Backbone as CSV, one residue per row, in Angstrom:
resi,resn,N_x,N_y,N_z,CA_x,CA_y,CA_z,C_x,C_y,C_z
1,MET,204.841,198.218,158.271,205.688,197.063,158.515,205.192,196.297,159.736
2,ARG,204.842,197.035,160.811,204.377,196.409,162.050,203.071,195.638,161.801
3,LYS,202.174,196.215,160.974,200.916,195.550,160.654,201.170,194.258,159.899
4,ASN,202.137,194.278,158.994,202.462,193.073,158.236,202.978,191.965,159.148
5,LEU,203.818,192.330,160.120,204.341,191.333,161.060,203.221,190.771,161.933
6,THR,202.324,191.638,162.382,201.202,191.190,163.208,200.305,190.261,162.410
7,LEU,200.012,190.642,161.186,199.160,189.826,160.325,199.837,188.480,160.031
8,THR,201.107,188.489,159.755,201.852,187.258,159.491,201.834,186.350,160.714
9,ALA,202.067,186.924,161.889,202.059,186.139,163.123,200.684,185.535,163.373
10,LEU,199.651,186.310,163.126,198.286,185.834,163.307,197.992,184.677,162.353
11,LEU,198.336,184.837,161.090,198.093,183.786,160.103,198.892,182.524,160.410
12,MET,200.123,182.691,160.860,200.932,181.518,161.221,200.315,180.804,162.417
13,GLY,199.814,181.566,163.370,199.171,180.952,164.539,197.946,180.147,164.136
14,LEU,197.150,180.705,163.230,195.982,179.973,162.729,196.410,178.732,161.971
15,GLY,197.449,178.861,161.175,197.943,177.727,160.392,198.416,176.587,161.277
16,LEU,199.004,176.922,162.423,199.467,175.883,163.332,198.321,175.273,164.121
17,GLY,197.292,176.063,164.402,196.179,175.562,165.206,195.135,174.799,164.410
18,LEU,194.940,175.147,163.148,193.893,174.509,162.355,194.111,173.015,162.129
19,PRO,195.330,172.542,161.816,195.485,171.097,161.634,195.102,170.306,162.888
20,ALA,195.440,170.811,164.063,195.078,170.116,165.304,193.566,170.107,165.482
21,TRP,192.910,171.219,165.180,191.457,171.285,165.285,190.809,170.337,164.281
22,ALA,191.335,170.298,163.059,190.781,169.426,162.028,190.908,167.968,162.440
23,ASP,192.024,167.583,163.047,192.197,166.207,163.511,191.157,165.842,164.552
24,THR,190.856,166.733,165.470,189.861,166.406,166.498,188.488,166.297,165.874
25,GLN,188.192,167.128,164.873,186.895,167.053,164.213,186.776,165.757,163.428
26,HIS,187.838,165.339,162.761,187.832,164.089,161.998,187.629,162.904,162.936
27,ALA,188.326,162.876,164.044,188.187,161.775,165.000,186.752,161.687,165.509
28,THR,186.132,162.824,165.759,184.749,162.836,166.208,183.844,162.271,165.123
29,TYR,184.081,162.652,163.886,183.261,162.166,162.777,183.405,160.656,162.622
30,VAL,184.634,160.163,162.657,184.864,158.728,162.496,184.180,157.959,163.621
31,LYS,184.296,158.422,164.833,183.667,157.750,165.954,182.147,157.714,165.779
32,THR,181.573,158.823,165.380,180.130,158.891,165.190,179.699,157.969,164.059
33,ALA,180.436,157.943,162.962,180.083,157.095,161.829,180.129,155.622,162.225
34,ALA,181.129,155.217,162.999,181.243,153.822,163.415,180.076,153.417,164.298
35,GLN,179.580,154.343,165.096,178.475,154.025,165.990,177.161,153.850,165.238
36,THR,177.059,154.390,164.024,175.800,154.340,163.299,175.731,153.189,162.302
37,VAL,176.763,152.365,162.210,176.753,151.241,161.284,175.661,150.266,161.712
38,ALA,174.813,149.891,160.750,173.741,148.944,161.036,174.336,147.564,161.311
39,LEU,173.735,146.860,162.243,174.189,145.511,162.555,173.713,144.549,161.474
40,SER,174.533,143.558,161.183,174.183,142.506,160.239,173.623,141.333,161.026
41,GLU,172.816,140.526,160.357,172.256,139.354,161.025,172.919,138.100,160.483
42,GLY,173.084,137.113,161.356,173.703,135.862,160.940,173.376,134.739,161.891
43,VAL,173.849,133.550,161.528,173.664,132.357,162.349,175.041,131.789,162.660
44,VAL,175.294,131.518,163.932,176.565,130.936,164.353,176.616,129.493,163.857
45,LYS,177.654,129.157,163.111,177.818,127.803,162.589,178.850,127.010,163.395
46,LYS,179.902,127.699,163.861,180.989,127.012,164.566,181.670,127.991,165.514
47,ILE,182.158,127.463,166.637,182.895,128.260,167.622,184.273,127.633,167.801
48,ASP,185.307,128.442,167.706,186.688,127.978,167.903,187.306,128.815,169.016
49,LYS,187.157,128.331,170.255,187.665,129.091,171.410,189.185,129.190,171.415
50,ALA,189.869,128.170,170.924,191.334,128.187,170.917,191.882,129.322,170.042
51,GLN,191.162,129.649,168.971,191.613,130.695,168.048,190.830,131.996,168.190
52,ASN,189.872,132.050,169.155,188.997,133.229,169.331,188.256,133.569,168.034
53,LYS,187.624,132.538,167.424,186.953,132.744,166.148,185.543,132.178,166.152
54,LEU,184.702,132.815,165.341,183.337,132.347,165.081,183.170,132.167,163.585
55,THR,182.496,131.074,163.199,182.077,130.925,161.815,180.614,131.353,161.785
56,ILE,180.301,132.314,160.918,178.961,132.898,160.860,178.447,132.858,159.419
57,LYS,177.224,132.345,159.248,176.518,132.465,157.974,175.719,133.755,158.093
58,HIS,176.067,134.745,157.275,175.506,136.086,157.474,174.922,136.661,156.202
59,GLY,174.111,137.694,156.403,173.607,138.495,155.300,174.658,139.501,154.884
60,PRO,174.290,140.450,154.043,175.259,141.454,153.570,175.889,142.248,154.717
61,LEU,177.172,142.515,154.578,177.897,143.377,155.520,178.098,144.703,154.796
62,GLU,177.146,145.606,154.976,177.139,146.845,154.211,178.382,147.696,154.454
63,ASN,178.844,147.764,155.694,180.010,148.608,155.979,181.293,148.066,155.352
64,LEU,181.320,146.774,155.024,182.490,146.171,154.377,182.242,145.908,152.893
65,ASP,181.050,146.270,152.404,180.663,146.065,151.015,180.810,144.590,150.609
66,MET,180.276,143.692,151.457,180.352,142.249,151.202,178.948,141.659,151.102
67,PRO,178.756,140.730,150.190,177.459,140.058,150.112,177.336,139.022,151.233
68,GLY,176.156,138.460,151.379,175.958,137.405,152.361,176.763,136.167,151.994
69,MET,177.293,135.477,152.997,178.084,134.253,152.813,178.378,133.662,154.180
70,THR,179.134,132.583,154.217,179.594,132.006,155.468,181.080,132.319,155.595
71,MET,181.463,132.912,156.729,182.846,133.339,156.933,183.294,133.086,158.363
72,VAL,184.605,133.077,158.537,185.210,132.972,159.861,185.680,134.365,160.272
73,PHE,185.353,134.744,161.512,185.737,136.050,162.054,186.438,135.861,163.394
74,ARG,187.421,136.678,163.661,187.945,136.794,165.024,186.901,137.542,165.829
75,VAL,186.939,137.397,167.142,186.031,138.168,167.991,186.846,139.116,168.854
76,GLN,186.319,140.300,169.061,187.005,141.312,169.854,187.031,140.910,171.327
77,ASP,185.981,140.261,171.787,185.858,139.870,173.193,185.696,138.350,173.269
78,ALA,186.720,137.662,173.772,186.687,136.197,173.852,185.527,135.702,174.718
79,GLY,185.037,136.501,175.628,183.904,136.124,176.474,182.633,135.869,175.672
80,TRP,182.529,136.480,174.494,181.352,136.257,173.648,181.237,134.799,173.229
81,LEU,182.369,134.121,173.121,182.350,132.720,172.673,181.650,131.816,173.683
82,ASP,181.608,132.219,174.946,180.906,131.453,175.980,179.408,131.765,175.998
83,GLN,179.007,132.828,175.317,177.605,133.257,175.347,176.793,132.745,174.165
84,VAL,177.458,132.264,173.125,176.749,131.783,171.942,177.004,130.289,171.733
85,LYS,176.133,129.684,170.956,176.310,128.285,170.588,175.924,128.122,169.123
86,PRO,176.399,127.068,168.465,176.015,126.856,167.069,174.491,126.824,166.931
87,GLY,174.004,127.504,165.905,172.570,127.594,165.666,171.954,128.885,166.171
88,ASP,172.657,129.617,167.050,172.138,130.898,167.555,172.079,131.933,166.433
89,THR,170.987,132.682,166.399,170.882,133.828,165.500,171.440,135.033,166.245
90,ILE,172.306,135.773,165.562,172.950,136.927,166.184,172.832,138.144,165.274
91,ARG,173.001,139.304,165.865,173.224,140.557,165.142,174.635,140.977,165.536
92,PHE,175.389,141.420,164.542,176.788,141.744,164.830,177.309,142.822,163.901
93,GLN,178.413,143.395,164.320,179.135,144.350,163.486,180.521,143.778,163.273
94,ALA,180.936,143.723,162.023,182.283,143.257,161.682,183.056,144.424,161.091
95,GLU,184.335,144.482,161.419,185.207,145.537,160.909,186.577,144.948,160.622
96,ARG,187.339,145.654,159.816,188.740,145.286,159.608,189.536,145.889,160.755
97,VAL,190.180,145.033,161.530,191.007,145.468,162.649,192.411,144.940,162.384
98,ASN,193.334,145.847,162.136,194.709,145.473,161.800,194.750,144.477,160.642
99,GLY,193.903,144.702,159.637,193.901,143.872,158.443,193.141,142.556,158.568
100,VAL,192.527,142.316,159.728,191.802,141.064,159.972,190.334,141.387,160.215
101,LEU,189.434,140.597,159.640,188.008,140.796,159.898,187.687,140.325,161.310
102,ALA,187.045,141.193,162.068,186.731,140.865,163.462,185.325,141.336,163.801
103,VAL,184.663,140.556,164.662,183.371,140.958,165.207,183.666,141.921,166.350
104,THR,183.151,143.153,166.226,183.430,144.184,167.216,182.206,144.495,168.075
105,ARG,181.068,143.929,167.698,179.838,144.096,168.480,178.978,142.870,168.223
106,LEU,178.338,142.362,169.271,177.579,141.126,169.129,176.357,141.164,170.033
107,GLU,175.216,140.814,169.454,173.960,140.694,170.216,173.313,139.365,169.836
108,ILE,172.834,138.646,170.820,172.111,137.390,170.558,170.644,137.734,170.365
109,VAL,170.060,137.226,169.269,168.646,137.455,168.998,167.851,136.465,169.837
110,GLN,166.921,136.977,170.624,166.127,136.112,171.504,164.919,135.564,170.809
């Protein structure tokens, strides 16, 4: 009887600890996967500082499964709008943030 109680307590302890461990492993995986997304290339067509938006003519966005087209994106950092001008070639990462497409990483091609 004592062995059964010990075994039950041990299994319950593992059952309570494993979900927390799995969550930390998942978060690590998601973070790593996001860091490895290839940047897409595009050309800045329009800047809208009042709305924190860029219009970009871009190639395929593989992480979003989208073909190349011209689209409007919010930008994660409004300071980026002061660093680019229409006609600039950029490399960027776009993601869905709270249901809205946003540029989350931006590099100007020199």
